[in-house]
mmCIF file of C-alpha atoms and ligand atoms in Angstrom:
data_model
loop_
_atom_site.group_PDB
_atom_site.id
_atom_site.type_symbol
_atom_site.label_atom_id
_atom_site.label_comp_id
_atom_site.label_asym_id
_atom_site.label_seq_id
_atom_site.Cartn_x
_atom_site.Cartn_y
_atom_site.Cartn_z
ATOM 1 C CA MET A 1 -4.809 -7.162 -20.581
ATOM 2 C CA VAL A 2 -7.744 -7.858 -18.635
ATOM 3 C CA ASN A 3 -9.325 -10.984 -19.696
ATOM 4 C CA PHE A 4 -12.284 -11.922 -16.932
ATOM 5 C CA ASP A 5 -15.315 -10.563 -18.181
ATOM 6 C CA ILE A 6 -14.977 -6.894 -18.496
ATOM 7 C CA SER A 7 -18.246 -6.366 -20.202
ATOM 8 C CA SER A 8 -19.531 -6.662 -16.709
ATOM 9 C CA PRO A 9 -18.367 -3.938 -14.005
ATOM 10 C CA VAL A 10 -15.845 -4.335 -11.483
ATOM 11 C CA LEU A 11 -15.385 -2.983 -8.065
ATOM 12 C CA VAL A 12 -12.630 -1.071 -6.405
ATOM 13 C CA THR A 13 -13.004 -0.360 -2.662
ATOM 14 C CA GLY A 14 -11.363 2.517 -1.284
ATOM 15 C CA ALA A 15 -11.408 4.151 -4.807
ATOM 16 C CA THR A 16 -10.286 7.571 -3.095
ATOM 17 C CA GLY A 17 -6.668 6.059 -2.258
ATOM 18 C CA TYR A 18 -3.386 6.719 -3.606
ATOM 19 C CA VAL A 19 -2.893 3.057 -4.262
ATOM 20 C CA ALA A 20 -6.570 2.593 -5.932
ATOM 21 C CA GLY A 21 -6.156 6.152 -7.995
ATOM 22 C CA HIS A 22 -4.103 4.274 -10.274
ATOM 23 C CA ILE A 23 -5.859 1.052 -10.084
ATOM 24 C CA VAL A 24 -9.105 2.834 -11.235
ATOM 25 C CA LYS A 25 -6.881 4.975 -13.859
ATOM 26 C CA ARG A 26 -5.622 1.885 -15.463
ATOM 27 C CA LEU A 27 -9.276 0.236 -15.450
ATOM 28 C CA LEU A 28 -10.718 3.081 -17.240
ATOM 29 C CA GLU A 29 -7.749 3.129 -19.689
ATOM 30 C CA GLU A 30 -8.762 -0.589 -20.283
ATOM 31 C CA GLY A 31 -12.359 0.605 -20.901
ATOM 32 C CA VAL A 32 -13.761 -1.069 -17.814
ATOM 33 C CA THR A 33 -16.785 0.233 -16.230
ATOM 34 C CA VAL A 34 -15.410 0.751 -12.474
ATOM 35 C CA HIS A 35 -17.918 0.618 -9.434
ATOM 36 C CA SER A 36 -15.947 3.135 -7.348
ATOM 37 C CA ALA A 37 -16.666 2.423 -3.379
ATOM 38 C CA VAL A 38 -15.997 5.495 -1.489
ATOM 39 C CA ARG A 39 -16.896 6.612 1.992
ATOM 40 C CA ASN A 40 -18.188 10.034 0.984
ATOM 41 C CA PRO A 41 -19.386 10.310 -2.779
ATOM 42 C CA SER A 42 -20.585 14.062 -2.472
ATOM 43 C CA ASP A 43 -17.182 15.162 -1.563
ATOM 44 C CA LYS A 44 -16.637 16.262 -5.256
ATOM 45 C CA GLU A 45 -13.458 18.054 -4.589
ATOM 46 C CA LYS A 46 -11.928 14.539 -3.388
ATOM 47 C CA LEU A 47 -13.216 12.669 -6.407
ATOM 48 C CA LYS A 48 -12.555 15.288 -9.169
ATOM 49 C CA HIS A 49 -9.118 13.535 -10.082
ATOM 50 C CA LEU A 50 -10.990 10.118 -10.871
ATOM 51 C CA ILE A 51 -13.695 11.975 -12.608
ATOM 52 C CA THR A 52 -11.281 13.833 -14.748
ATOM 53 C CA ILE A 53 -9.454 10.566 -15.895
ATOM 54 C CA ALA A 54 -12.701 8.921 -16.640
ATOM 55 C CA GLU A 55 -13.618 11.731 -18.747
ATOM 56 C CA ASN A 56 -10.668 10.973 -20.963
ATOM 57 C CA SER A 57 -10.635 7.370 -20.831
ATOM 58 C CA PRO A 58 -12.925 4.819 -22.697
ATOM 59 C CA GLY A 59 -14.252 3.271 -19.319
ATOM 60 C CA GLU A 60 -16.789 4.888 -17.097
ATOM 61 C CA ILE A 61 -16.660 5.556 -13.585
ATOM 62 C CA VAL A 62 -19.778 5.017 -11.083
ATOM 63 C CA PHE A 63 -19.562 5.990 -7.280
ATOM 64 C CA PHE A 64 -21.148 4.374 -4.501
ATOM 65 C CA GLN A 65 -21.211 4.873 -0.705
ATOM 66 C CA SER A 66 -19.608 2.201 1.286
ATOM 67 C CA ASP A 67 -17.918 2.010 4.689
ATOM 68 C CA LEU A 68 -15.998 -0.801 5.802
ATOM 69 C CA LEU A 69 -17.271 -1.052 9.289
ATOM 70 C CA LYS A 70 -21.153 -1.384 7.875
ATOM 71 C CA GLU A 71 -22.323 -4.751 7.310
ATOM 72 C CA GLY A 72 -24.035 -4.864 3.957
ATOM 73 C CA SER A 73 -22.288 -1.488 3.112
ATOM 74 C CA TYR A 74 -20.883 -2.883 -0.370
ATOM 75 C CA SER A 75 -23.886 -4.874 -1.881
ATOM 76 C CA GLU A 76 -25.086 -2.033 -4.358
ATOM 77 C CA ALA A 77 -21.679 -1.323 -5.620
ATOM 78 C CA MET A 78 -20.931 -5.104 -5.891
ATOM 79 C CA LYS A 79 -23.974 -5.959 -7.836
ATOM 80 C CA GLY A 80 -23.211 -7.723 -11.165
ATOM 81 C CA CYS A 81 -19.430 -7.467 -10.839
ATOM 82 C CA SER A 82 -17.158 -9.790 -12.114
ATOM 83 C CA LEU A 83 -14.133 -8.774 -10.146
ATOM 84 C CA VAL A 84 -13.473 -7.414 -6.844
ATOM 85 C CA PHE A 85 -10.524 -5.340 -6.156
ATOM 86 C CA HIS A 86 -10.369 -4.859 -2.153
ATOM 87 C CA THR A 87 -7.940 -1.910 -1.313
ATOM 88 C CA ALA A 88 -9.665 -0.071 1.269
ATOM 89 C CA SER A 89 -7.658 -0.143 4.786
ATOM 90 C CA PRO A 90 -6.335 2.600 6.576
ATOM 91 C CA PHE A 91 -2.537 2.925 5.938
ATOM 92 C CA ILE A 92 -1.393 5.086 9.230
ATOM 93 C CA TRP A 93 1.322 4.527 11.322
ATOM 94 C CA ASN A 94 0.647 6.673 14.092
ATOM 95 C CA VAL A 95 -2.724 6.172 15.665
ATOM 96 C CA ASN A 96 -4.322 6.903 19.108
ATOM 97 C CA ASP A 97 -6.568 3.551 19.216
ATOM 98 C CA PRO A 98 -5.141 1.075 17.102
ATOM 99 C CA GLN A 99 -8.147 -1.504 17.520
ATOM 100 C CA LYS A 100 -10.537 1.382 16.374
ATOM 101 C CA ASP A 101 -8.556 2.880 13.981
ATOM 102 C CA LEU A 102 -6.546 0.176 12.145
ATOM 103 C CA ILE A 103 -7.638 -3.568 13.288
ATOM 104 C CA ASP A 104 -11.456 -3.185 13.047
ATOM 105 C CA PRO A 105 -11.507 -1.198 9.443
ATOM 106 C CA ALA A 106 -8.907 -3.889 8.253
ATOM 107 C CA LEU A 107 -10.341 -6.943 9.850
ATOM 108 C CA ILE A 108 -14.196 -6.619 10.127
ATOM 109 C CA GLY A 109 -13.769 -4.376 6.443
ATOM 110 C CA THR A 110 -12.110 -7.358 4.925
ATOM 111 C CA ARG A 111 -15.110 -9.700 6.511
ATOM 112 C CA ASN A 112 -17.797 -7.437 5.208
ATOM 113 C CA VAL A 113 -16.358 -7.079 1.459
ATOM 114 C CA LEU A 114 -15.652 -11.142 1.511
ATOM 115 C CA ASN A 115 -19.123 -11.688 3.036
ATOM 116 C CA GLU A 116 -20.719 -9.448 0.008
ATOM 117 C CA VAL A 117 -18.918 -11.589 -2.416
ATOM 118 C CA ASN A 118 -20.004 -14.945 -1.188
ATOM 119 C CA ARG A 119 -23.561 -13.343 -1.725
ATOM 120 C CA THR A 120 -22.758 -11.820 -5.140
ATOM 121 C CA GLU A 121 -23.060 -14.621 -7.651
ATOM 122 C CA SER A 122 -21.435 -12.847 -10.604
ATOM 123 C CA VAL A 123 -18.097 -12.359 -8.705
ATOM 124 C CA GLN A 124 -15.320 -14.733 -9.861
ATOM 125 C CA ARG A 125 -12.229 -13.182 -8.251
ATOM 126 C CA VAL A 126 -10.987 -10.852 -5.591
ATOM 127 C CA ILE A 127 -7.821 -9.474 -5.961
ATOM 128 C CA LEU A 128 -6.842 -8.284 -2.213
ATOM 129 C CA THR A 129 -4.326 -5.365 -1.721
ATOM 130 C CA SER A 130 -2.569 -6.790 1.640
ATOM 131 C CA SER A 131 1.029 -5.912 2.266
ATOM 132 C CA LEU A 132 4.844 -7.093 2.889
ATOM 133 C CA VAL A 133 4.243 -6.571 6.518
ATOM 134 C CA ALA A 134 1.787 -9.284 6.285
ATOM 135 C CA ILE A 135 4.589 -11.163 5.723
ATOM 136 C CA TYR A 136 7.272 -9.701 8.489
ATOM 137 C CA GLY A 137 6.817 -7.554 11.146
ATOM 138 C CA ASP A 138 10.328 -5.952 12.045
ATOM 139 C CA ASN A 139 13.591 -6.473 10.076
ATOM 140 C CA VAL A 140 15.260 -8.410 12.877
ATOM 141 C CA ASP A 141 12.591 -11.265 11.970
ATOM 142 C CA ILE A 142 13.762 -11.691 8.601
ATOM 143 C CA SER A 143 16.982 -13.493 9.787
ATOM 144 C CA ASN A 144 14.483 -16.541 10.759
ATOM 145 C CA ALA A 145 13.098 -16.694 7.077
ATOM 146 C CA PRO A 146 14.438 -19.695 5.343
ATOM 147 C CA ASN A 147 17.877 -18.244 3.757
ATOM 148 C CA GLY A 148 17.426 -14.782 5.242
ATOM 149 C CA ILE A 149 15.128 -13.919 2.439
ATOM 150 C CA LEU A 150 11.293 -12.978 2.376
ATOM 151 C CA THR A 151 9.139 -15.235 0.360
ATOM 152 C CA GLU A 152 5.226 -16.022 -0.313
ATOM 153 C CA GLU A 153 5.497 -18.589 2.358
ATOM 154 C CA VAL A 154 6.611 -16.445 5.175
ATOM 155 C CA TRP A 155 3.862 -14.738 7.615
ATOM 156 C CA ASN A 156 4.244 -11.998 9.990
ATOM 157 C CA THR A 157 4.508 -13.910 13.517
ATOM 158 C CA SER A 158 5.729 -10.782 15.731
ATOM 159 C CA SER A 159 3.286 -7.931 15.326
ATOM 160 C CA SER A 160 0.229 -7.511 17.538
ATOM 161 C CA LEU A 161 -2.084 -4.647 18.775
ATOM 162 C CA HIS A 162 0.558 -2.668 20.625
ATOM 163 C CA ARG A 163 3.785 -3.538 18.548
ATOM 164 C CA ASN A 164 3.360 -2.283 14.815
ATOM 165 C CA PRO A 165 -0.321 -2.288 14.786
ATOM 166 C CA TYR A 166 -0.665 -1.497 11.184
ATOM 167 C CA SER A 167 1.219 -4.392 10.208
ATOM 168 C CA PHE A 168 -0.895 -6.320 12.758
ATOM 169 C CA SER A 169 -3.837 -5.073 11.105
ATOM 170 C CA LYS A 170 -2.915 -6.409 7.331
ATOM 171 C CA THR A 171 -1.700 -9.718 8.632
ATOM 172 C CA VAL A 172 -5.116 -10.452 10.529
ATOM 173 C CA ALA A 173 -6.934 -9.442 7.578
ATOM 174 C CA GLU A 174 -5.202 -11.352 5.055
ATOM 175 C CA LYS A 175 -5.599 -14.584 7.305
ATOM 176 C CA ASP A 176 -9.053 -13.880 7.620
ATOM 177 C CA ALA A 177 -9.528 -13.533 3.775
ATOM 178 C CA TRP A 178 -7.715 -16.628 3.112
ATOM 179 C CA GLU A 179 -9.947 -18.490 5.569
ATOM 180 C CA ILE A 180 -13.278 -16.945 3.920
ATOM 181 C CA ALA A 181 -11.897 -17.486 0.690
ATOM 182 C CA GLY A 182 -11.066 -21.356 1.633
ATOM 183 C CA SER A 183 -14.358 -21.988 2.698
ATOM 184 C CA GLN A 184 -15.900 -21.947 -0.642
ATOM 185 C CA SER A 185 -15.226 -22.522 -4.104
ATOM 186 C CA ARG A 186 -17.233 -19.901 -6.551
ATOM 187 C CA TRP A 187 -14.473 -17.316 -6.508
ATOM 188 C CA ASP A 188 -10.809 -17.317 -6.246
ATOM 189 C CA MET A 189 -8.264 -14.885 -4.692
ATOM 190 C CA VAL A 190 -5.205 -13.215 -5.741
ATOM 191 C CA VAL A 191 -3.257 -11.641 -2.826
ATOM 192 C CA LEU A 192 -0.631 -8.797 -3.561
ATOM 193 C CA ASN A 193 1.916 -7.871 -0.894
ATOM 194 C CA PRO A 194 3.759 -4.775 -1.842
ATOM 195 C CA GLY A 195 6.477 -3.150 -0.119
ATOM 196 C CA VAL A 196 6.247 0.397 0.512
ATOM 197 C CA VAL A 197 4.700 2.182 -2.207
ATOM 198 C CA LEU A 198 6.130 5.469 -3.633
ATOM 199 C CA GLY A 199 5.750 7.304 -6.935
ATOM 200 C CA PRO A 200 3.507 10.177 -7.942
ATOM 201 C CA GLY A 201 -0.162 9.873 -7.002
ATOM 202 C CA ILE A 202 -3.095 10.766 -9.072
ATOM 203 C CA THR A 203 -3.242 13.603 -6.779
ATOM 204 C CA PRO A 204 -0.665 14.332 -4.096
ATOM 205 C CA PHE A 205 -3.277 15.083 -1.515
ATOM 206 C CA THR A 206 -3.950 11.788 0.254
ATOM 207 C CA THR A 207 -4.269 10.364 3.661
ATOM 208 C CA SER A 208 -1.421 7.516 2.596
ATOM 209 C CA GLU A 209 1.437 7.149 5.244
ATOM 210 C CA SER A 210 3.751 6.877 1.892
ATOM 211 C CA PHE A 211 3.478 10.693 1.571
ATOM 212 C CA ARG A 212 4.384 11.211 5.209
ATOM 213 C CA ILE A 213 7.500 9.191 4.822
ATOM 214 C CA VAL A 214 8.674 11.248 1.967
ATOM 215 C CA LYS A 215 7.784 14.540 3.296
ATOM 216 C CA GLY A 216 10.136 13.883 6.045
ATOM 217 C CA PHE A 217 12.880 14.196 3.329
ATOM 218 C CA GLY A 218 11.933 17.647 2.230
ATOM 219 C CA ASP A 219 10.629 19.387 5.379
ATOM 220 C CA GLY A 220 14.011 19.053 7.237
ATOM 221 C CA THR A 221 12.867 16.344 9.933
ATOM 222 C CA PHE A 222 16.004 14.347 8.850
ATOM 223 C CA LYS A 223 18.318 17.407 8.396
ATOM 224 C CA TYR A 224 20.715 16.079 11.069
ATOM 225 C CA GLY A 225 20.992 12.483 10.094
ATOM 226 C CA ILE A 226 18.716 9.449 9.495
ATOM 227 C CA ALA A 227 18.562 5.968 11.039
ATOM 228 C CA HIS A 228 19.863 3.085 8.645
ATOM 229 C CA LEU A 229 16.291 1.805 8.052
ATOM 230 C CA GLU A 230 16.201 -0.883 5.156
ATOM 231 C CA MET A 231 12.746 -1.798 3.403
ATOM 232 C CA GLY A 232 11.203 -2.912 0.371
ATOM 233 C CA ALA A 233 9.664 -0.273 -2.144
ATOM 234 C CA VAL A 234 7.817 -0.307 -5.326
ATOM 235 C CA ASP A 235 6.304 2.188 -7.682
ATOM 236 C CA VAL A 236 2.446 2.845 -7.304
ATOM 237 C CA ARG A 237 2.077 2.655 -11.136
ATOM 238 C CA ASP A 238 4.087 -1.007 -11.224
ATOM 239 C CA LEU A 239 1.515 -1.904 -8.520
ATOM 240 C CA ALA A 240 -1.550 -0.946 -10.314
ATOM 241 C CA GLU A 241 0.118 -3.059 -13.425
ATOM 242 C CA ALA A 242 0.345 -6.107 -10.718
ATOM 243 C CA HIS A 243 -3.168 -5.484 -9.838
ATOM 244 C CA LEU A 244 -4.264 -5.793 -13.560
ATOM 245 C CA ALA A 245 -1.937 -8.724 -14.085
ATOM 246 C CA ALA A 246 -3.954 -10.363 -11.410
ATOM 247 C CA THR A 247 -7.122 -10.318 -13.625
ATOM 248 C CA ARG A 248 -5.664 -12.644 -16.351
ATOM 249 C CA LYS A 249 -7.188 -15.976 -16.093
ATOM 250 C CA ASP A 250 -3.857 -17.761 -16.241
ATOM 251 C CA THR A 251 -2.821 -15.874 -13.233
ATOM 252 C CA GLN A 252 -2.791 -18.449 -10.396
ATOM 253 C CA PRO A 253 -4.549 -17.448 -7.447
ATOM 254 C CA GLY A 254 -2.122 -17.084 -4.308
ATOM 255 C CA ARG A 255 0.430 -14.822 -3.050
ATOM 256 C CA TYR A 256 2.625 -12.328 -4.615
ATOM 257 C CA ILE A 257 5.204 -9.950 -3.395
ATOM 258 C CA VAL A 258 5.310 -6.839 -5.449
ATOM 259 C CA ASN A 259 8.458 -5.219 -4.545
ATOM 260 C CA GLY A 260 10.677 -3.511 -6.916
ATOM 261 C CA HIS A 261 13.567 -2.899 -4.792
ATOM 262 C CA ASN A 262 15.191 -3.684 -1.380
ATOM 263 C CA THR A 263 16.349 -0.407 -0.268
ATOM 264 C CA SER A 264 16.981 1.811 2.580
ATOM 265 C CA MET A 265 15.802 5.287 3.694
ATOM 266 C CA PHE A 266 19.260 6.821 3.365
ATOM 267 C CA GLU A 267 19.472 5.347 -0.377
ATOM 268 C CA LEU A 268 16.477 7.176 -1.134
ATOM 269 C CA ALA A 269 17.788 10.462 0.001
ATOM 270 C CA GLU A 270 21.061 9.843 -1.888
ATOM 271 C CA LEU A 271 18.792 9.161 -5.272
ATOM 272 C CA LEU A 272 17.191 12.630 -4.438
ATOM 273 C CA ARG A 273 20.410 14.408 -3.878
ATOM 274 C CA ASP A 274 21.545 15.383 -7.473
ATOM 275 C CA ARG A 275 18.102 17.111 -8.398
ATOM 276 C CA PHE A 276 16.928 18.209 -5.021
ATOM 277 C CA GLY A 277 19.812 18.253 -2.746
ATOM 278 C CA LYS A 278 20.778 22.224 -2.974
ATOM 279 C CA GLU A 279 17.137 23.418 -2.365
ATOM 280 C CA TYR A 280 15.771 20.840 0.372
ATOM 281 C CA PRO A 281 17.493 19.644 3.750
ATOM 282 C CA LEU A 282 17.988 15.980 2.702
ATOM 283 C CA PRO A 283 19.696 13.954 5.046
ATOM 284 C CA LYS A 284 23.316 14.000 4.604
ATOM 285 C CA LYS A 285 24.612 10.898 6.731
ATOM 286 C CA VAL A 286 23.277 7.967 8.584
ATOM 287 C CA LEU A 287 23.139 8.624 12.379
ATOM 288 C CA PRO A 288 24.973 6.070 14.733
ATOM 289 C CA LYS A 289 22.519 3.544 16.038
ATOM 290 C CA TRP A 290 22.513 5.089 19.785
ATOM 291 C CA LEU A 291 21.575 8.611 18.515
ATOM 292 C CA ALA A 292 18.889 7.115 16.267
ATOM 293 C CA TRP A 293 17.829 5.357 19.125
ATOM 294 C CA LEU A 294 17.637 8.581 21.219
ATOM 295 C CA LEU A 295 16.681 11.243 18.274
ATOM 296 C CA THR A 296 14.253 9.304 16.094
ATOM 297 C CA PRO A 297 11.190 8.716 18.372
ATOM 298 C CA LEU A 298 11.530 12.770 18.973
ATOM 299 C CA LEU A 299 11.340 13.478 15.385
ATOM 300 C CA VAL A 300 8.936 10.979 14.311
ATOM 301 C CA ARG A 301 6.565 10.095 16.958
ATOM 302 C CA SER A 302 5.445 6.732 15.074
ATOM 303 C CA LEU A 303 9.147 5.397 15.079
ATOM 304 C CA THR A 304 9.245 4.151 18.613
ATOM 305 C CA ARG A 305 12.720 3.061 20.535
ATOM 306 C CA GLU A 306 11.667 -0.696 20.226
ATOM 307 C CA TYR A 307 11.135 -0.171 16.456
ATOM 308 C CA ILE A 308 14.842 1.393 16.055
ATOM 309 C CA SER A 309 16.357 -1.547 17.966
ATOM 310 C CA ARG A 310 14.481 -4.036 16.096
ATOM 311 C CA ASN A 311 14.840 -2.428 12.519
ATOM 312 C CA MET A 312 17.854 -0.330 12.460
ATOM 313 C CA ASN A 313 21.076 -2.045 10.884
ATOM 314 C CA HIS A 314 19.045 -5.279 10.501
ATOM 315 C CA PRO A 315 19.132 -6.179 6.802
ATOM 316 C CA PHE A 316 15.859 -6.344 4.643
ATOM 317 C CA ARG A 317 15.640 -8.823 1.454
ATOM 318 C CA ALA A 318 12.468 -10.090 -0.233
ATOM 319 C CA ASP A 319 12.225 -12.342 -3.231
ATOM 320 C CA ASN A 320 10.241 -10.467 -6.036
ATOM 321 C CA SER A 321 10.805 -13.468 -8.524
ATOM 322 C CA LYS A 322 7.184 -14.692 -8.642
ATOM 323 C CA SER A 323 5.748 -11.239 -9.716
ATOM 324 C CA ILE A 324 8.300 -11.076 -12.356
ATOM 325 C CA ASN A 325 7.857 -14.782 -13.464
ATOM 326 C CA ASN A 326 3.888 -15.164 -13.035
ATOM 327 C CA LEU A 327 2.666 -11.587 -13.302
ATOM 328 C CA GLY A 328 5.217 -10.493 -16.018
ATOM 329 C CA LEU A 329 5.838 -7.259 -14.199
ATOM 330 C CA THR A 330 9.111 -5.273 -14.978
ATOM 331 C CA TYR A 331 9.772 -2.422 -12.009
ATOM 332 C CA ARG A 332 10.657 1.038 -13.151
ATOM 333 C CA PRO A 333 13.957 2.445 -11.549
ATOM 334 C CA LEU A 334 13.752 3.508 -7.877
ATOM 335 C CA SER A 335 15.375 6.892 -8.715
ATOM 336 C CA GLN A 336 12.617 7.596 -11.512
ATOM 337 C CA THR A 337 9.992 6.798 -8.590
ATOM 338 C CA ILE A 338 11.015 8.858 -5.699
ATOM 339 C CA ASN A 339 12.251 11.582 -8.151
ATOM 340 C CA GLU A 340 9.033 12.208 -9.410
ATOM 341 C CA MET A 341 7.083 11.781 -6.304
ATOM 342 C CA PHE A 342 9.455 14.399 -4.716
ATOM 343 C CA GLN A 343 8.634 16.474 -7.480
ATOM 344 C CA GLN A 344 5.056 16.558 -7.268
ATOM 345 C CA MET A 345 5.022 16.942 -3.486
ATOM 346 C CA ALA A 346 7.409 20.120 -4.279
ATOM 347 C CA ASP A 347 4.897 21.488 -6.812
ATOM 348 C CA ALA A 348 1.978 21.008 -4.535
ATOM 349 C CA GLY A 349 3.864 23.130 -1.735
ATOM 350 C CA ILE A 350 3.625 19.881 0.564
ATOM 351 C CA PHE A 351 7.084 20.455 2.188
ATOM 352 C CA LYS A 352 6.239 23.768 3.121
ATOM 353 C CA ASN A 353 3.219 22.763 5.438
HETATM 354 P P1 NAP B 401 -4.902 5.736 1.487
HETATM 355 O O1 NAP B 401 -4.524 6.626 0.408
HETATM 356 O O2 NAP B 401 -4.628 6.241 2.898
HETATM 357 O O3 NAP B 401 -5.988 4.693 1.159
HETATM 358 C C1 NAP B 401 -6.754 4.051 1.932
HETATM 359 C C2 NAP B 401 -8.085 4.267 1.559
HETATM 360 O O4 NAP B 401 -8.951 3.326 2.280
HETATM 361 C C3 NAP B 401 -9.011 5.359 1.257
HETATM 362 O O5 NAP B 401 -9.389 5.216 0.115
HETATM 363 C C4 NAP B 401 -9.752 5.302 2.510
HETATM 364 O O6 NAP B 401 -10.752 6.307 2.138
HETATM 365 C C5 NAP B 401 -10.059 3.992 2.912
HETATM 366 N N1 NAP B 401 -10.683 3.611 3.984
HETATM 367 C C6 NAP B 401 -9.827 3.694 5.195
HETATM 368 N N2 NAP B 401 -11.046 3.548 6.035
HETATM 369 C C7 NAP B 401 -12.181 3.223 5.613
HETATM 370 C C8 NAP B 401 -13.750 2.898 6.061
HETATM 371 N N3 NAP B 401 -13.792 2.793 7.391
HETATM 372 N N4 NAP B 401 -14.431 2.593 5.129
HETATM 373 C C9 NAP B 401 -14.269 2.771 3.987
HETATM 374 N N5 NAP B 401 -13.329 2.994 3.546
HETATM 375 C C10 NAP B 401 -12.092 3.210 4.472
HETATM 376 O O7 NAP B 401 -3.501 4.653 1.705
HETATM 377 P P2 NAP B 401 -2.823 3.861 0.425
HETATM 378 O O8 NAP B 401 -1.541 3.726 0.827
HETATM 379 O O9 NAP B 401 -3.587 3.910 -0.995
HETATM 380 O O10 NAP B 401 -3.509 2.356 0.876
HETATM 381 C C11 NAP B 401 -4.209 1.371 0.176
HETATM 382 C C12 NAP B 401 -4.062 -0.013 0.464
HETATM 383 O O11 NAP B 401 -2.384 -0.415 -0.085
HETATM 384 C C13 NAP B 401 -4.092 -0.342 1.929
HETATM 385 O O12 NAP B 401 -4.793 -1.790 2.000
HETATM 386 C C14 NAP B 401 -2.736 -0.545 2.649
HETATM 387 O O13 NAP B 401 -2.778 -1.315 3.485
HETATM 388 C C15 NAP B 401 -2.262 -1.085 0.996
HETATM 389 N N6 NAP B 401 -0.672 -0.708 1.087
HETATM 390 C C16 NAP B 401 -0.154 0.223 0.978
HETATM 391 C C17 NAP B 401 1.161 0.287 0.907
HETATM 392 C C18 NAP B 401 1.871 1.782 0.863
HETATM 393 O O14 NAP B 401 3.153 1.812 0.919
HETATM 394 N N7 NAP B 401 1.084 2.955 0.733
HETATM 395 C C19 NAP B 401 2.267 -0.472 0.914
HETATM 396 C C20 NAP B 401 1.477 -1.667 1.169
HETATM 397 C C21 NAP B 401 0.145 -1.958 1.211
HETATM 398 P P3 NAP B 401 -11.183 7.668 2.571
HETATM 399 O O15 NAP B 401 -10.525 8.494 1.235
HETATM 400 O O16 NAP B 401 -12.510 7.895 2.861
HETATM 401 O O17 NAP B 401 -10.336 7.877 3.694
#
């Protein structure tokens, strides 16, 4: 599968993350030496899942201490690498200081990583984990996209430091990355723009917002009903395959929407109902907009009234054909994705906390 030079190592930034876990796993299975850049390599508890996978795979894992906010922090980790997977970036919806907590690590971090790529002769390609939220800000914006469908041509123009700052962080970081990539010709860049990532992690204990979203289905947050919010979703294992496909020499540089399904929060609950409906307080109905507008911000602090107004009852549609035709992806069924994730979280006791 991997056909860049894999006799040399590859770098994965943010290797402790939910998305990165599956990328590292697949690379190790392919026999690659993975330089894993993490903030705290002495936190053995946090690294133990990766170490166990490496022990049972043909590839090798080597940990490096790196921080997105420190200039030069990736130099040791990148030495001799042919490929750089840049996944590190905080995915948190609810923050106190959006500049410090989201924009700086996304933007300054991407600059630091790509400046290091410029200094590291061995790197041939960067694979950047961006997001669908670099393509659109709120569902209401999608009606302005050509034919009301998101494609790789579209950019998020509505998010800002104060409106959907996470989406803003991904937008400015990806834009900056294209600028840096475009100012040289030694290395190229493939950018993946996934929808909400779901499915079991290599560990269920992560900082990713993905797990907070699903927790609400099991802990009673939505027991009185849920807002009708449509969105894109992709299995974390399919996203890892997309990262692997990006390493093929015949994969053209550019953006790829990686989105298995156009779905909604209520549809996710419906998919869980047969297996978990008796035991867990899944939402049974969609709330009317006025009630969702009043109630949702009280239940989920990060979902503001403005967010509900600009997203609820507005359709979500994204075109994933480029990922199918050019990356060769096949997406697994959403029911499998959400049920396996929920089961993993239930087994780990996450709904009781
Ligand atoms: P995650 O599990 O929270 O992973 C985030 C990673 O970023 C962690 O490894 C974290 O390291 C690292 N990080 C954060 N701040 C850092 C800093 N200052 N220096 C170095 N590393 C830092 O979240 P995820 O869901 O896997 O997200 C991974 C990537 O996928 C992000 O770029 C995110 O925007 C993108 N993405 C995610 C989704 C989704 O639904 N999950 C959707 C689209 C795109 P620590 O372990 O040390 O905190």
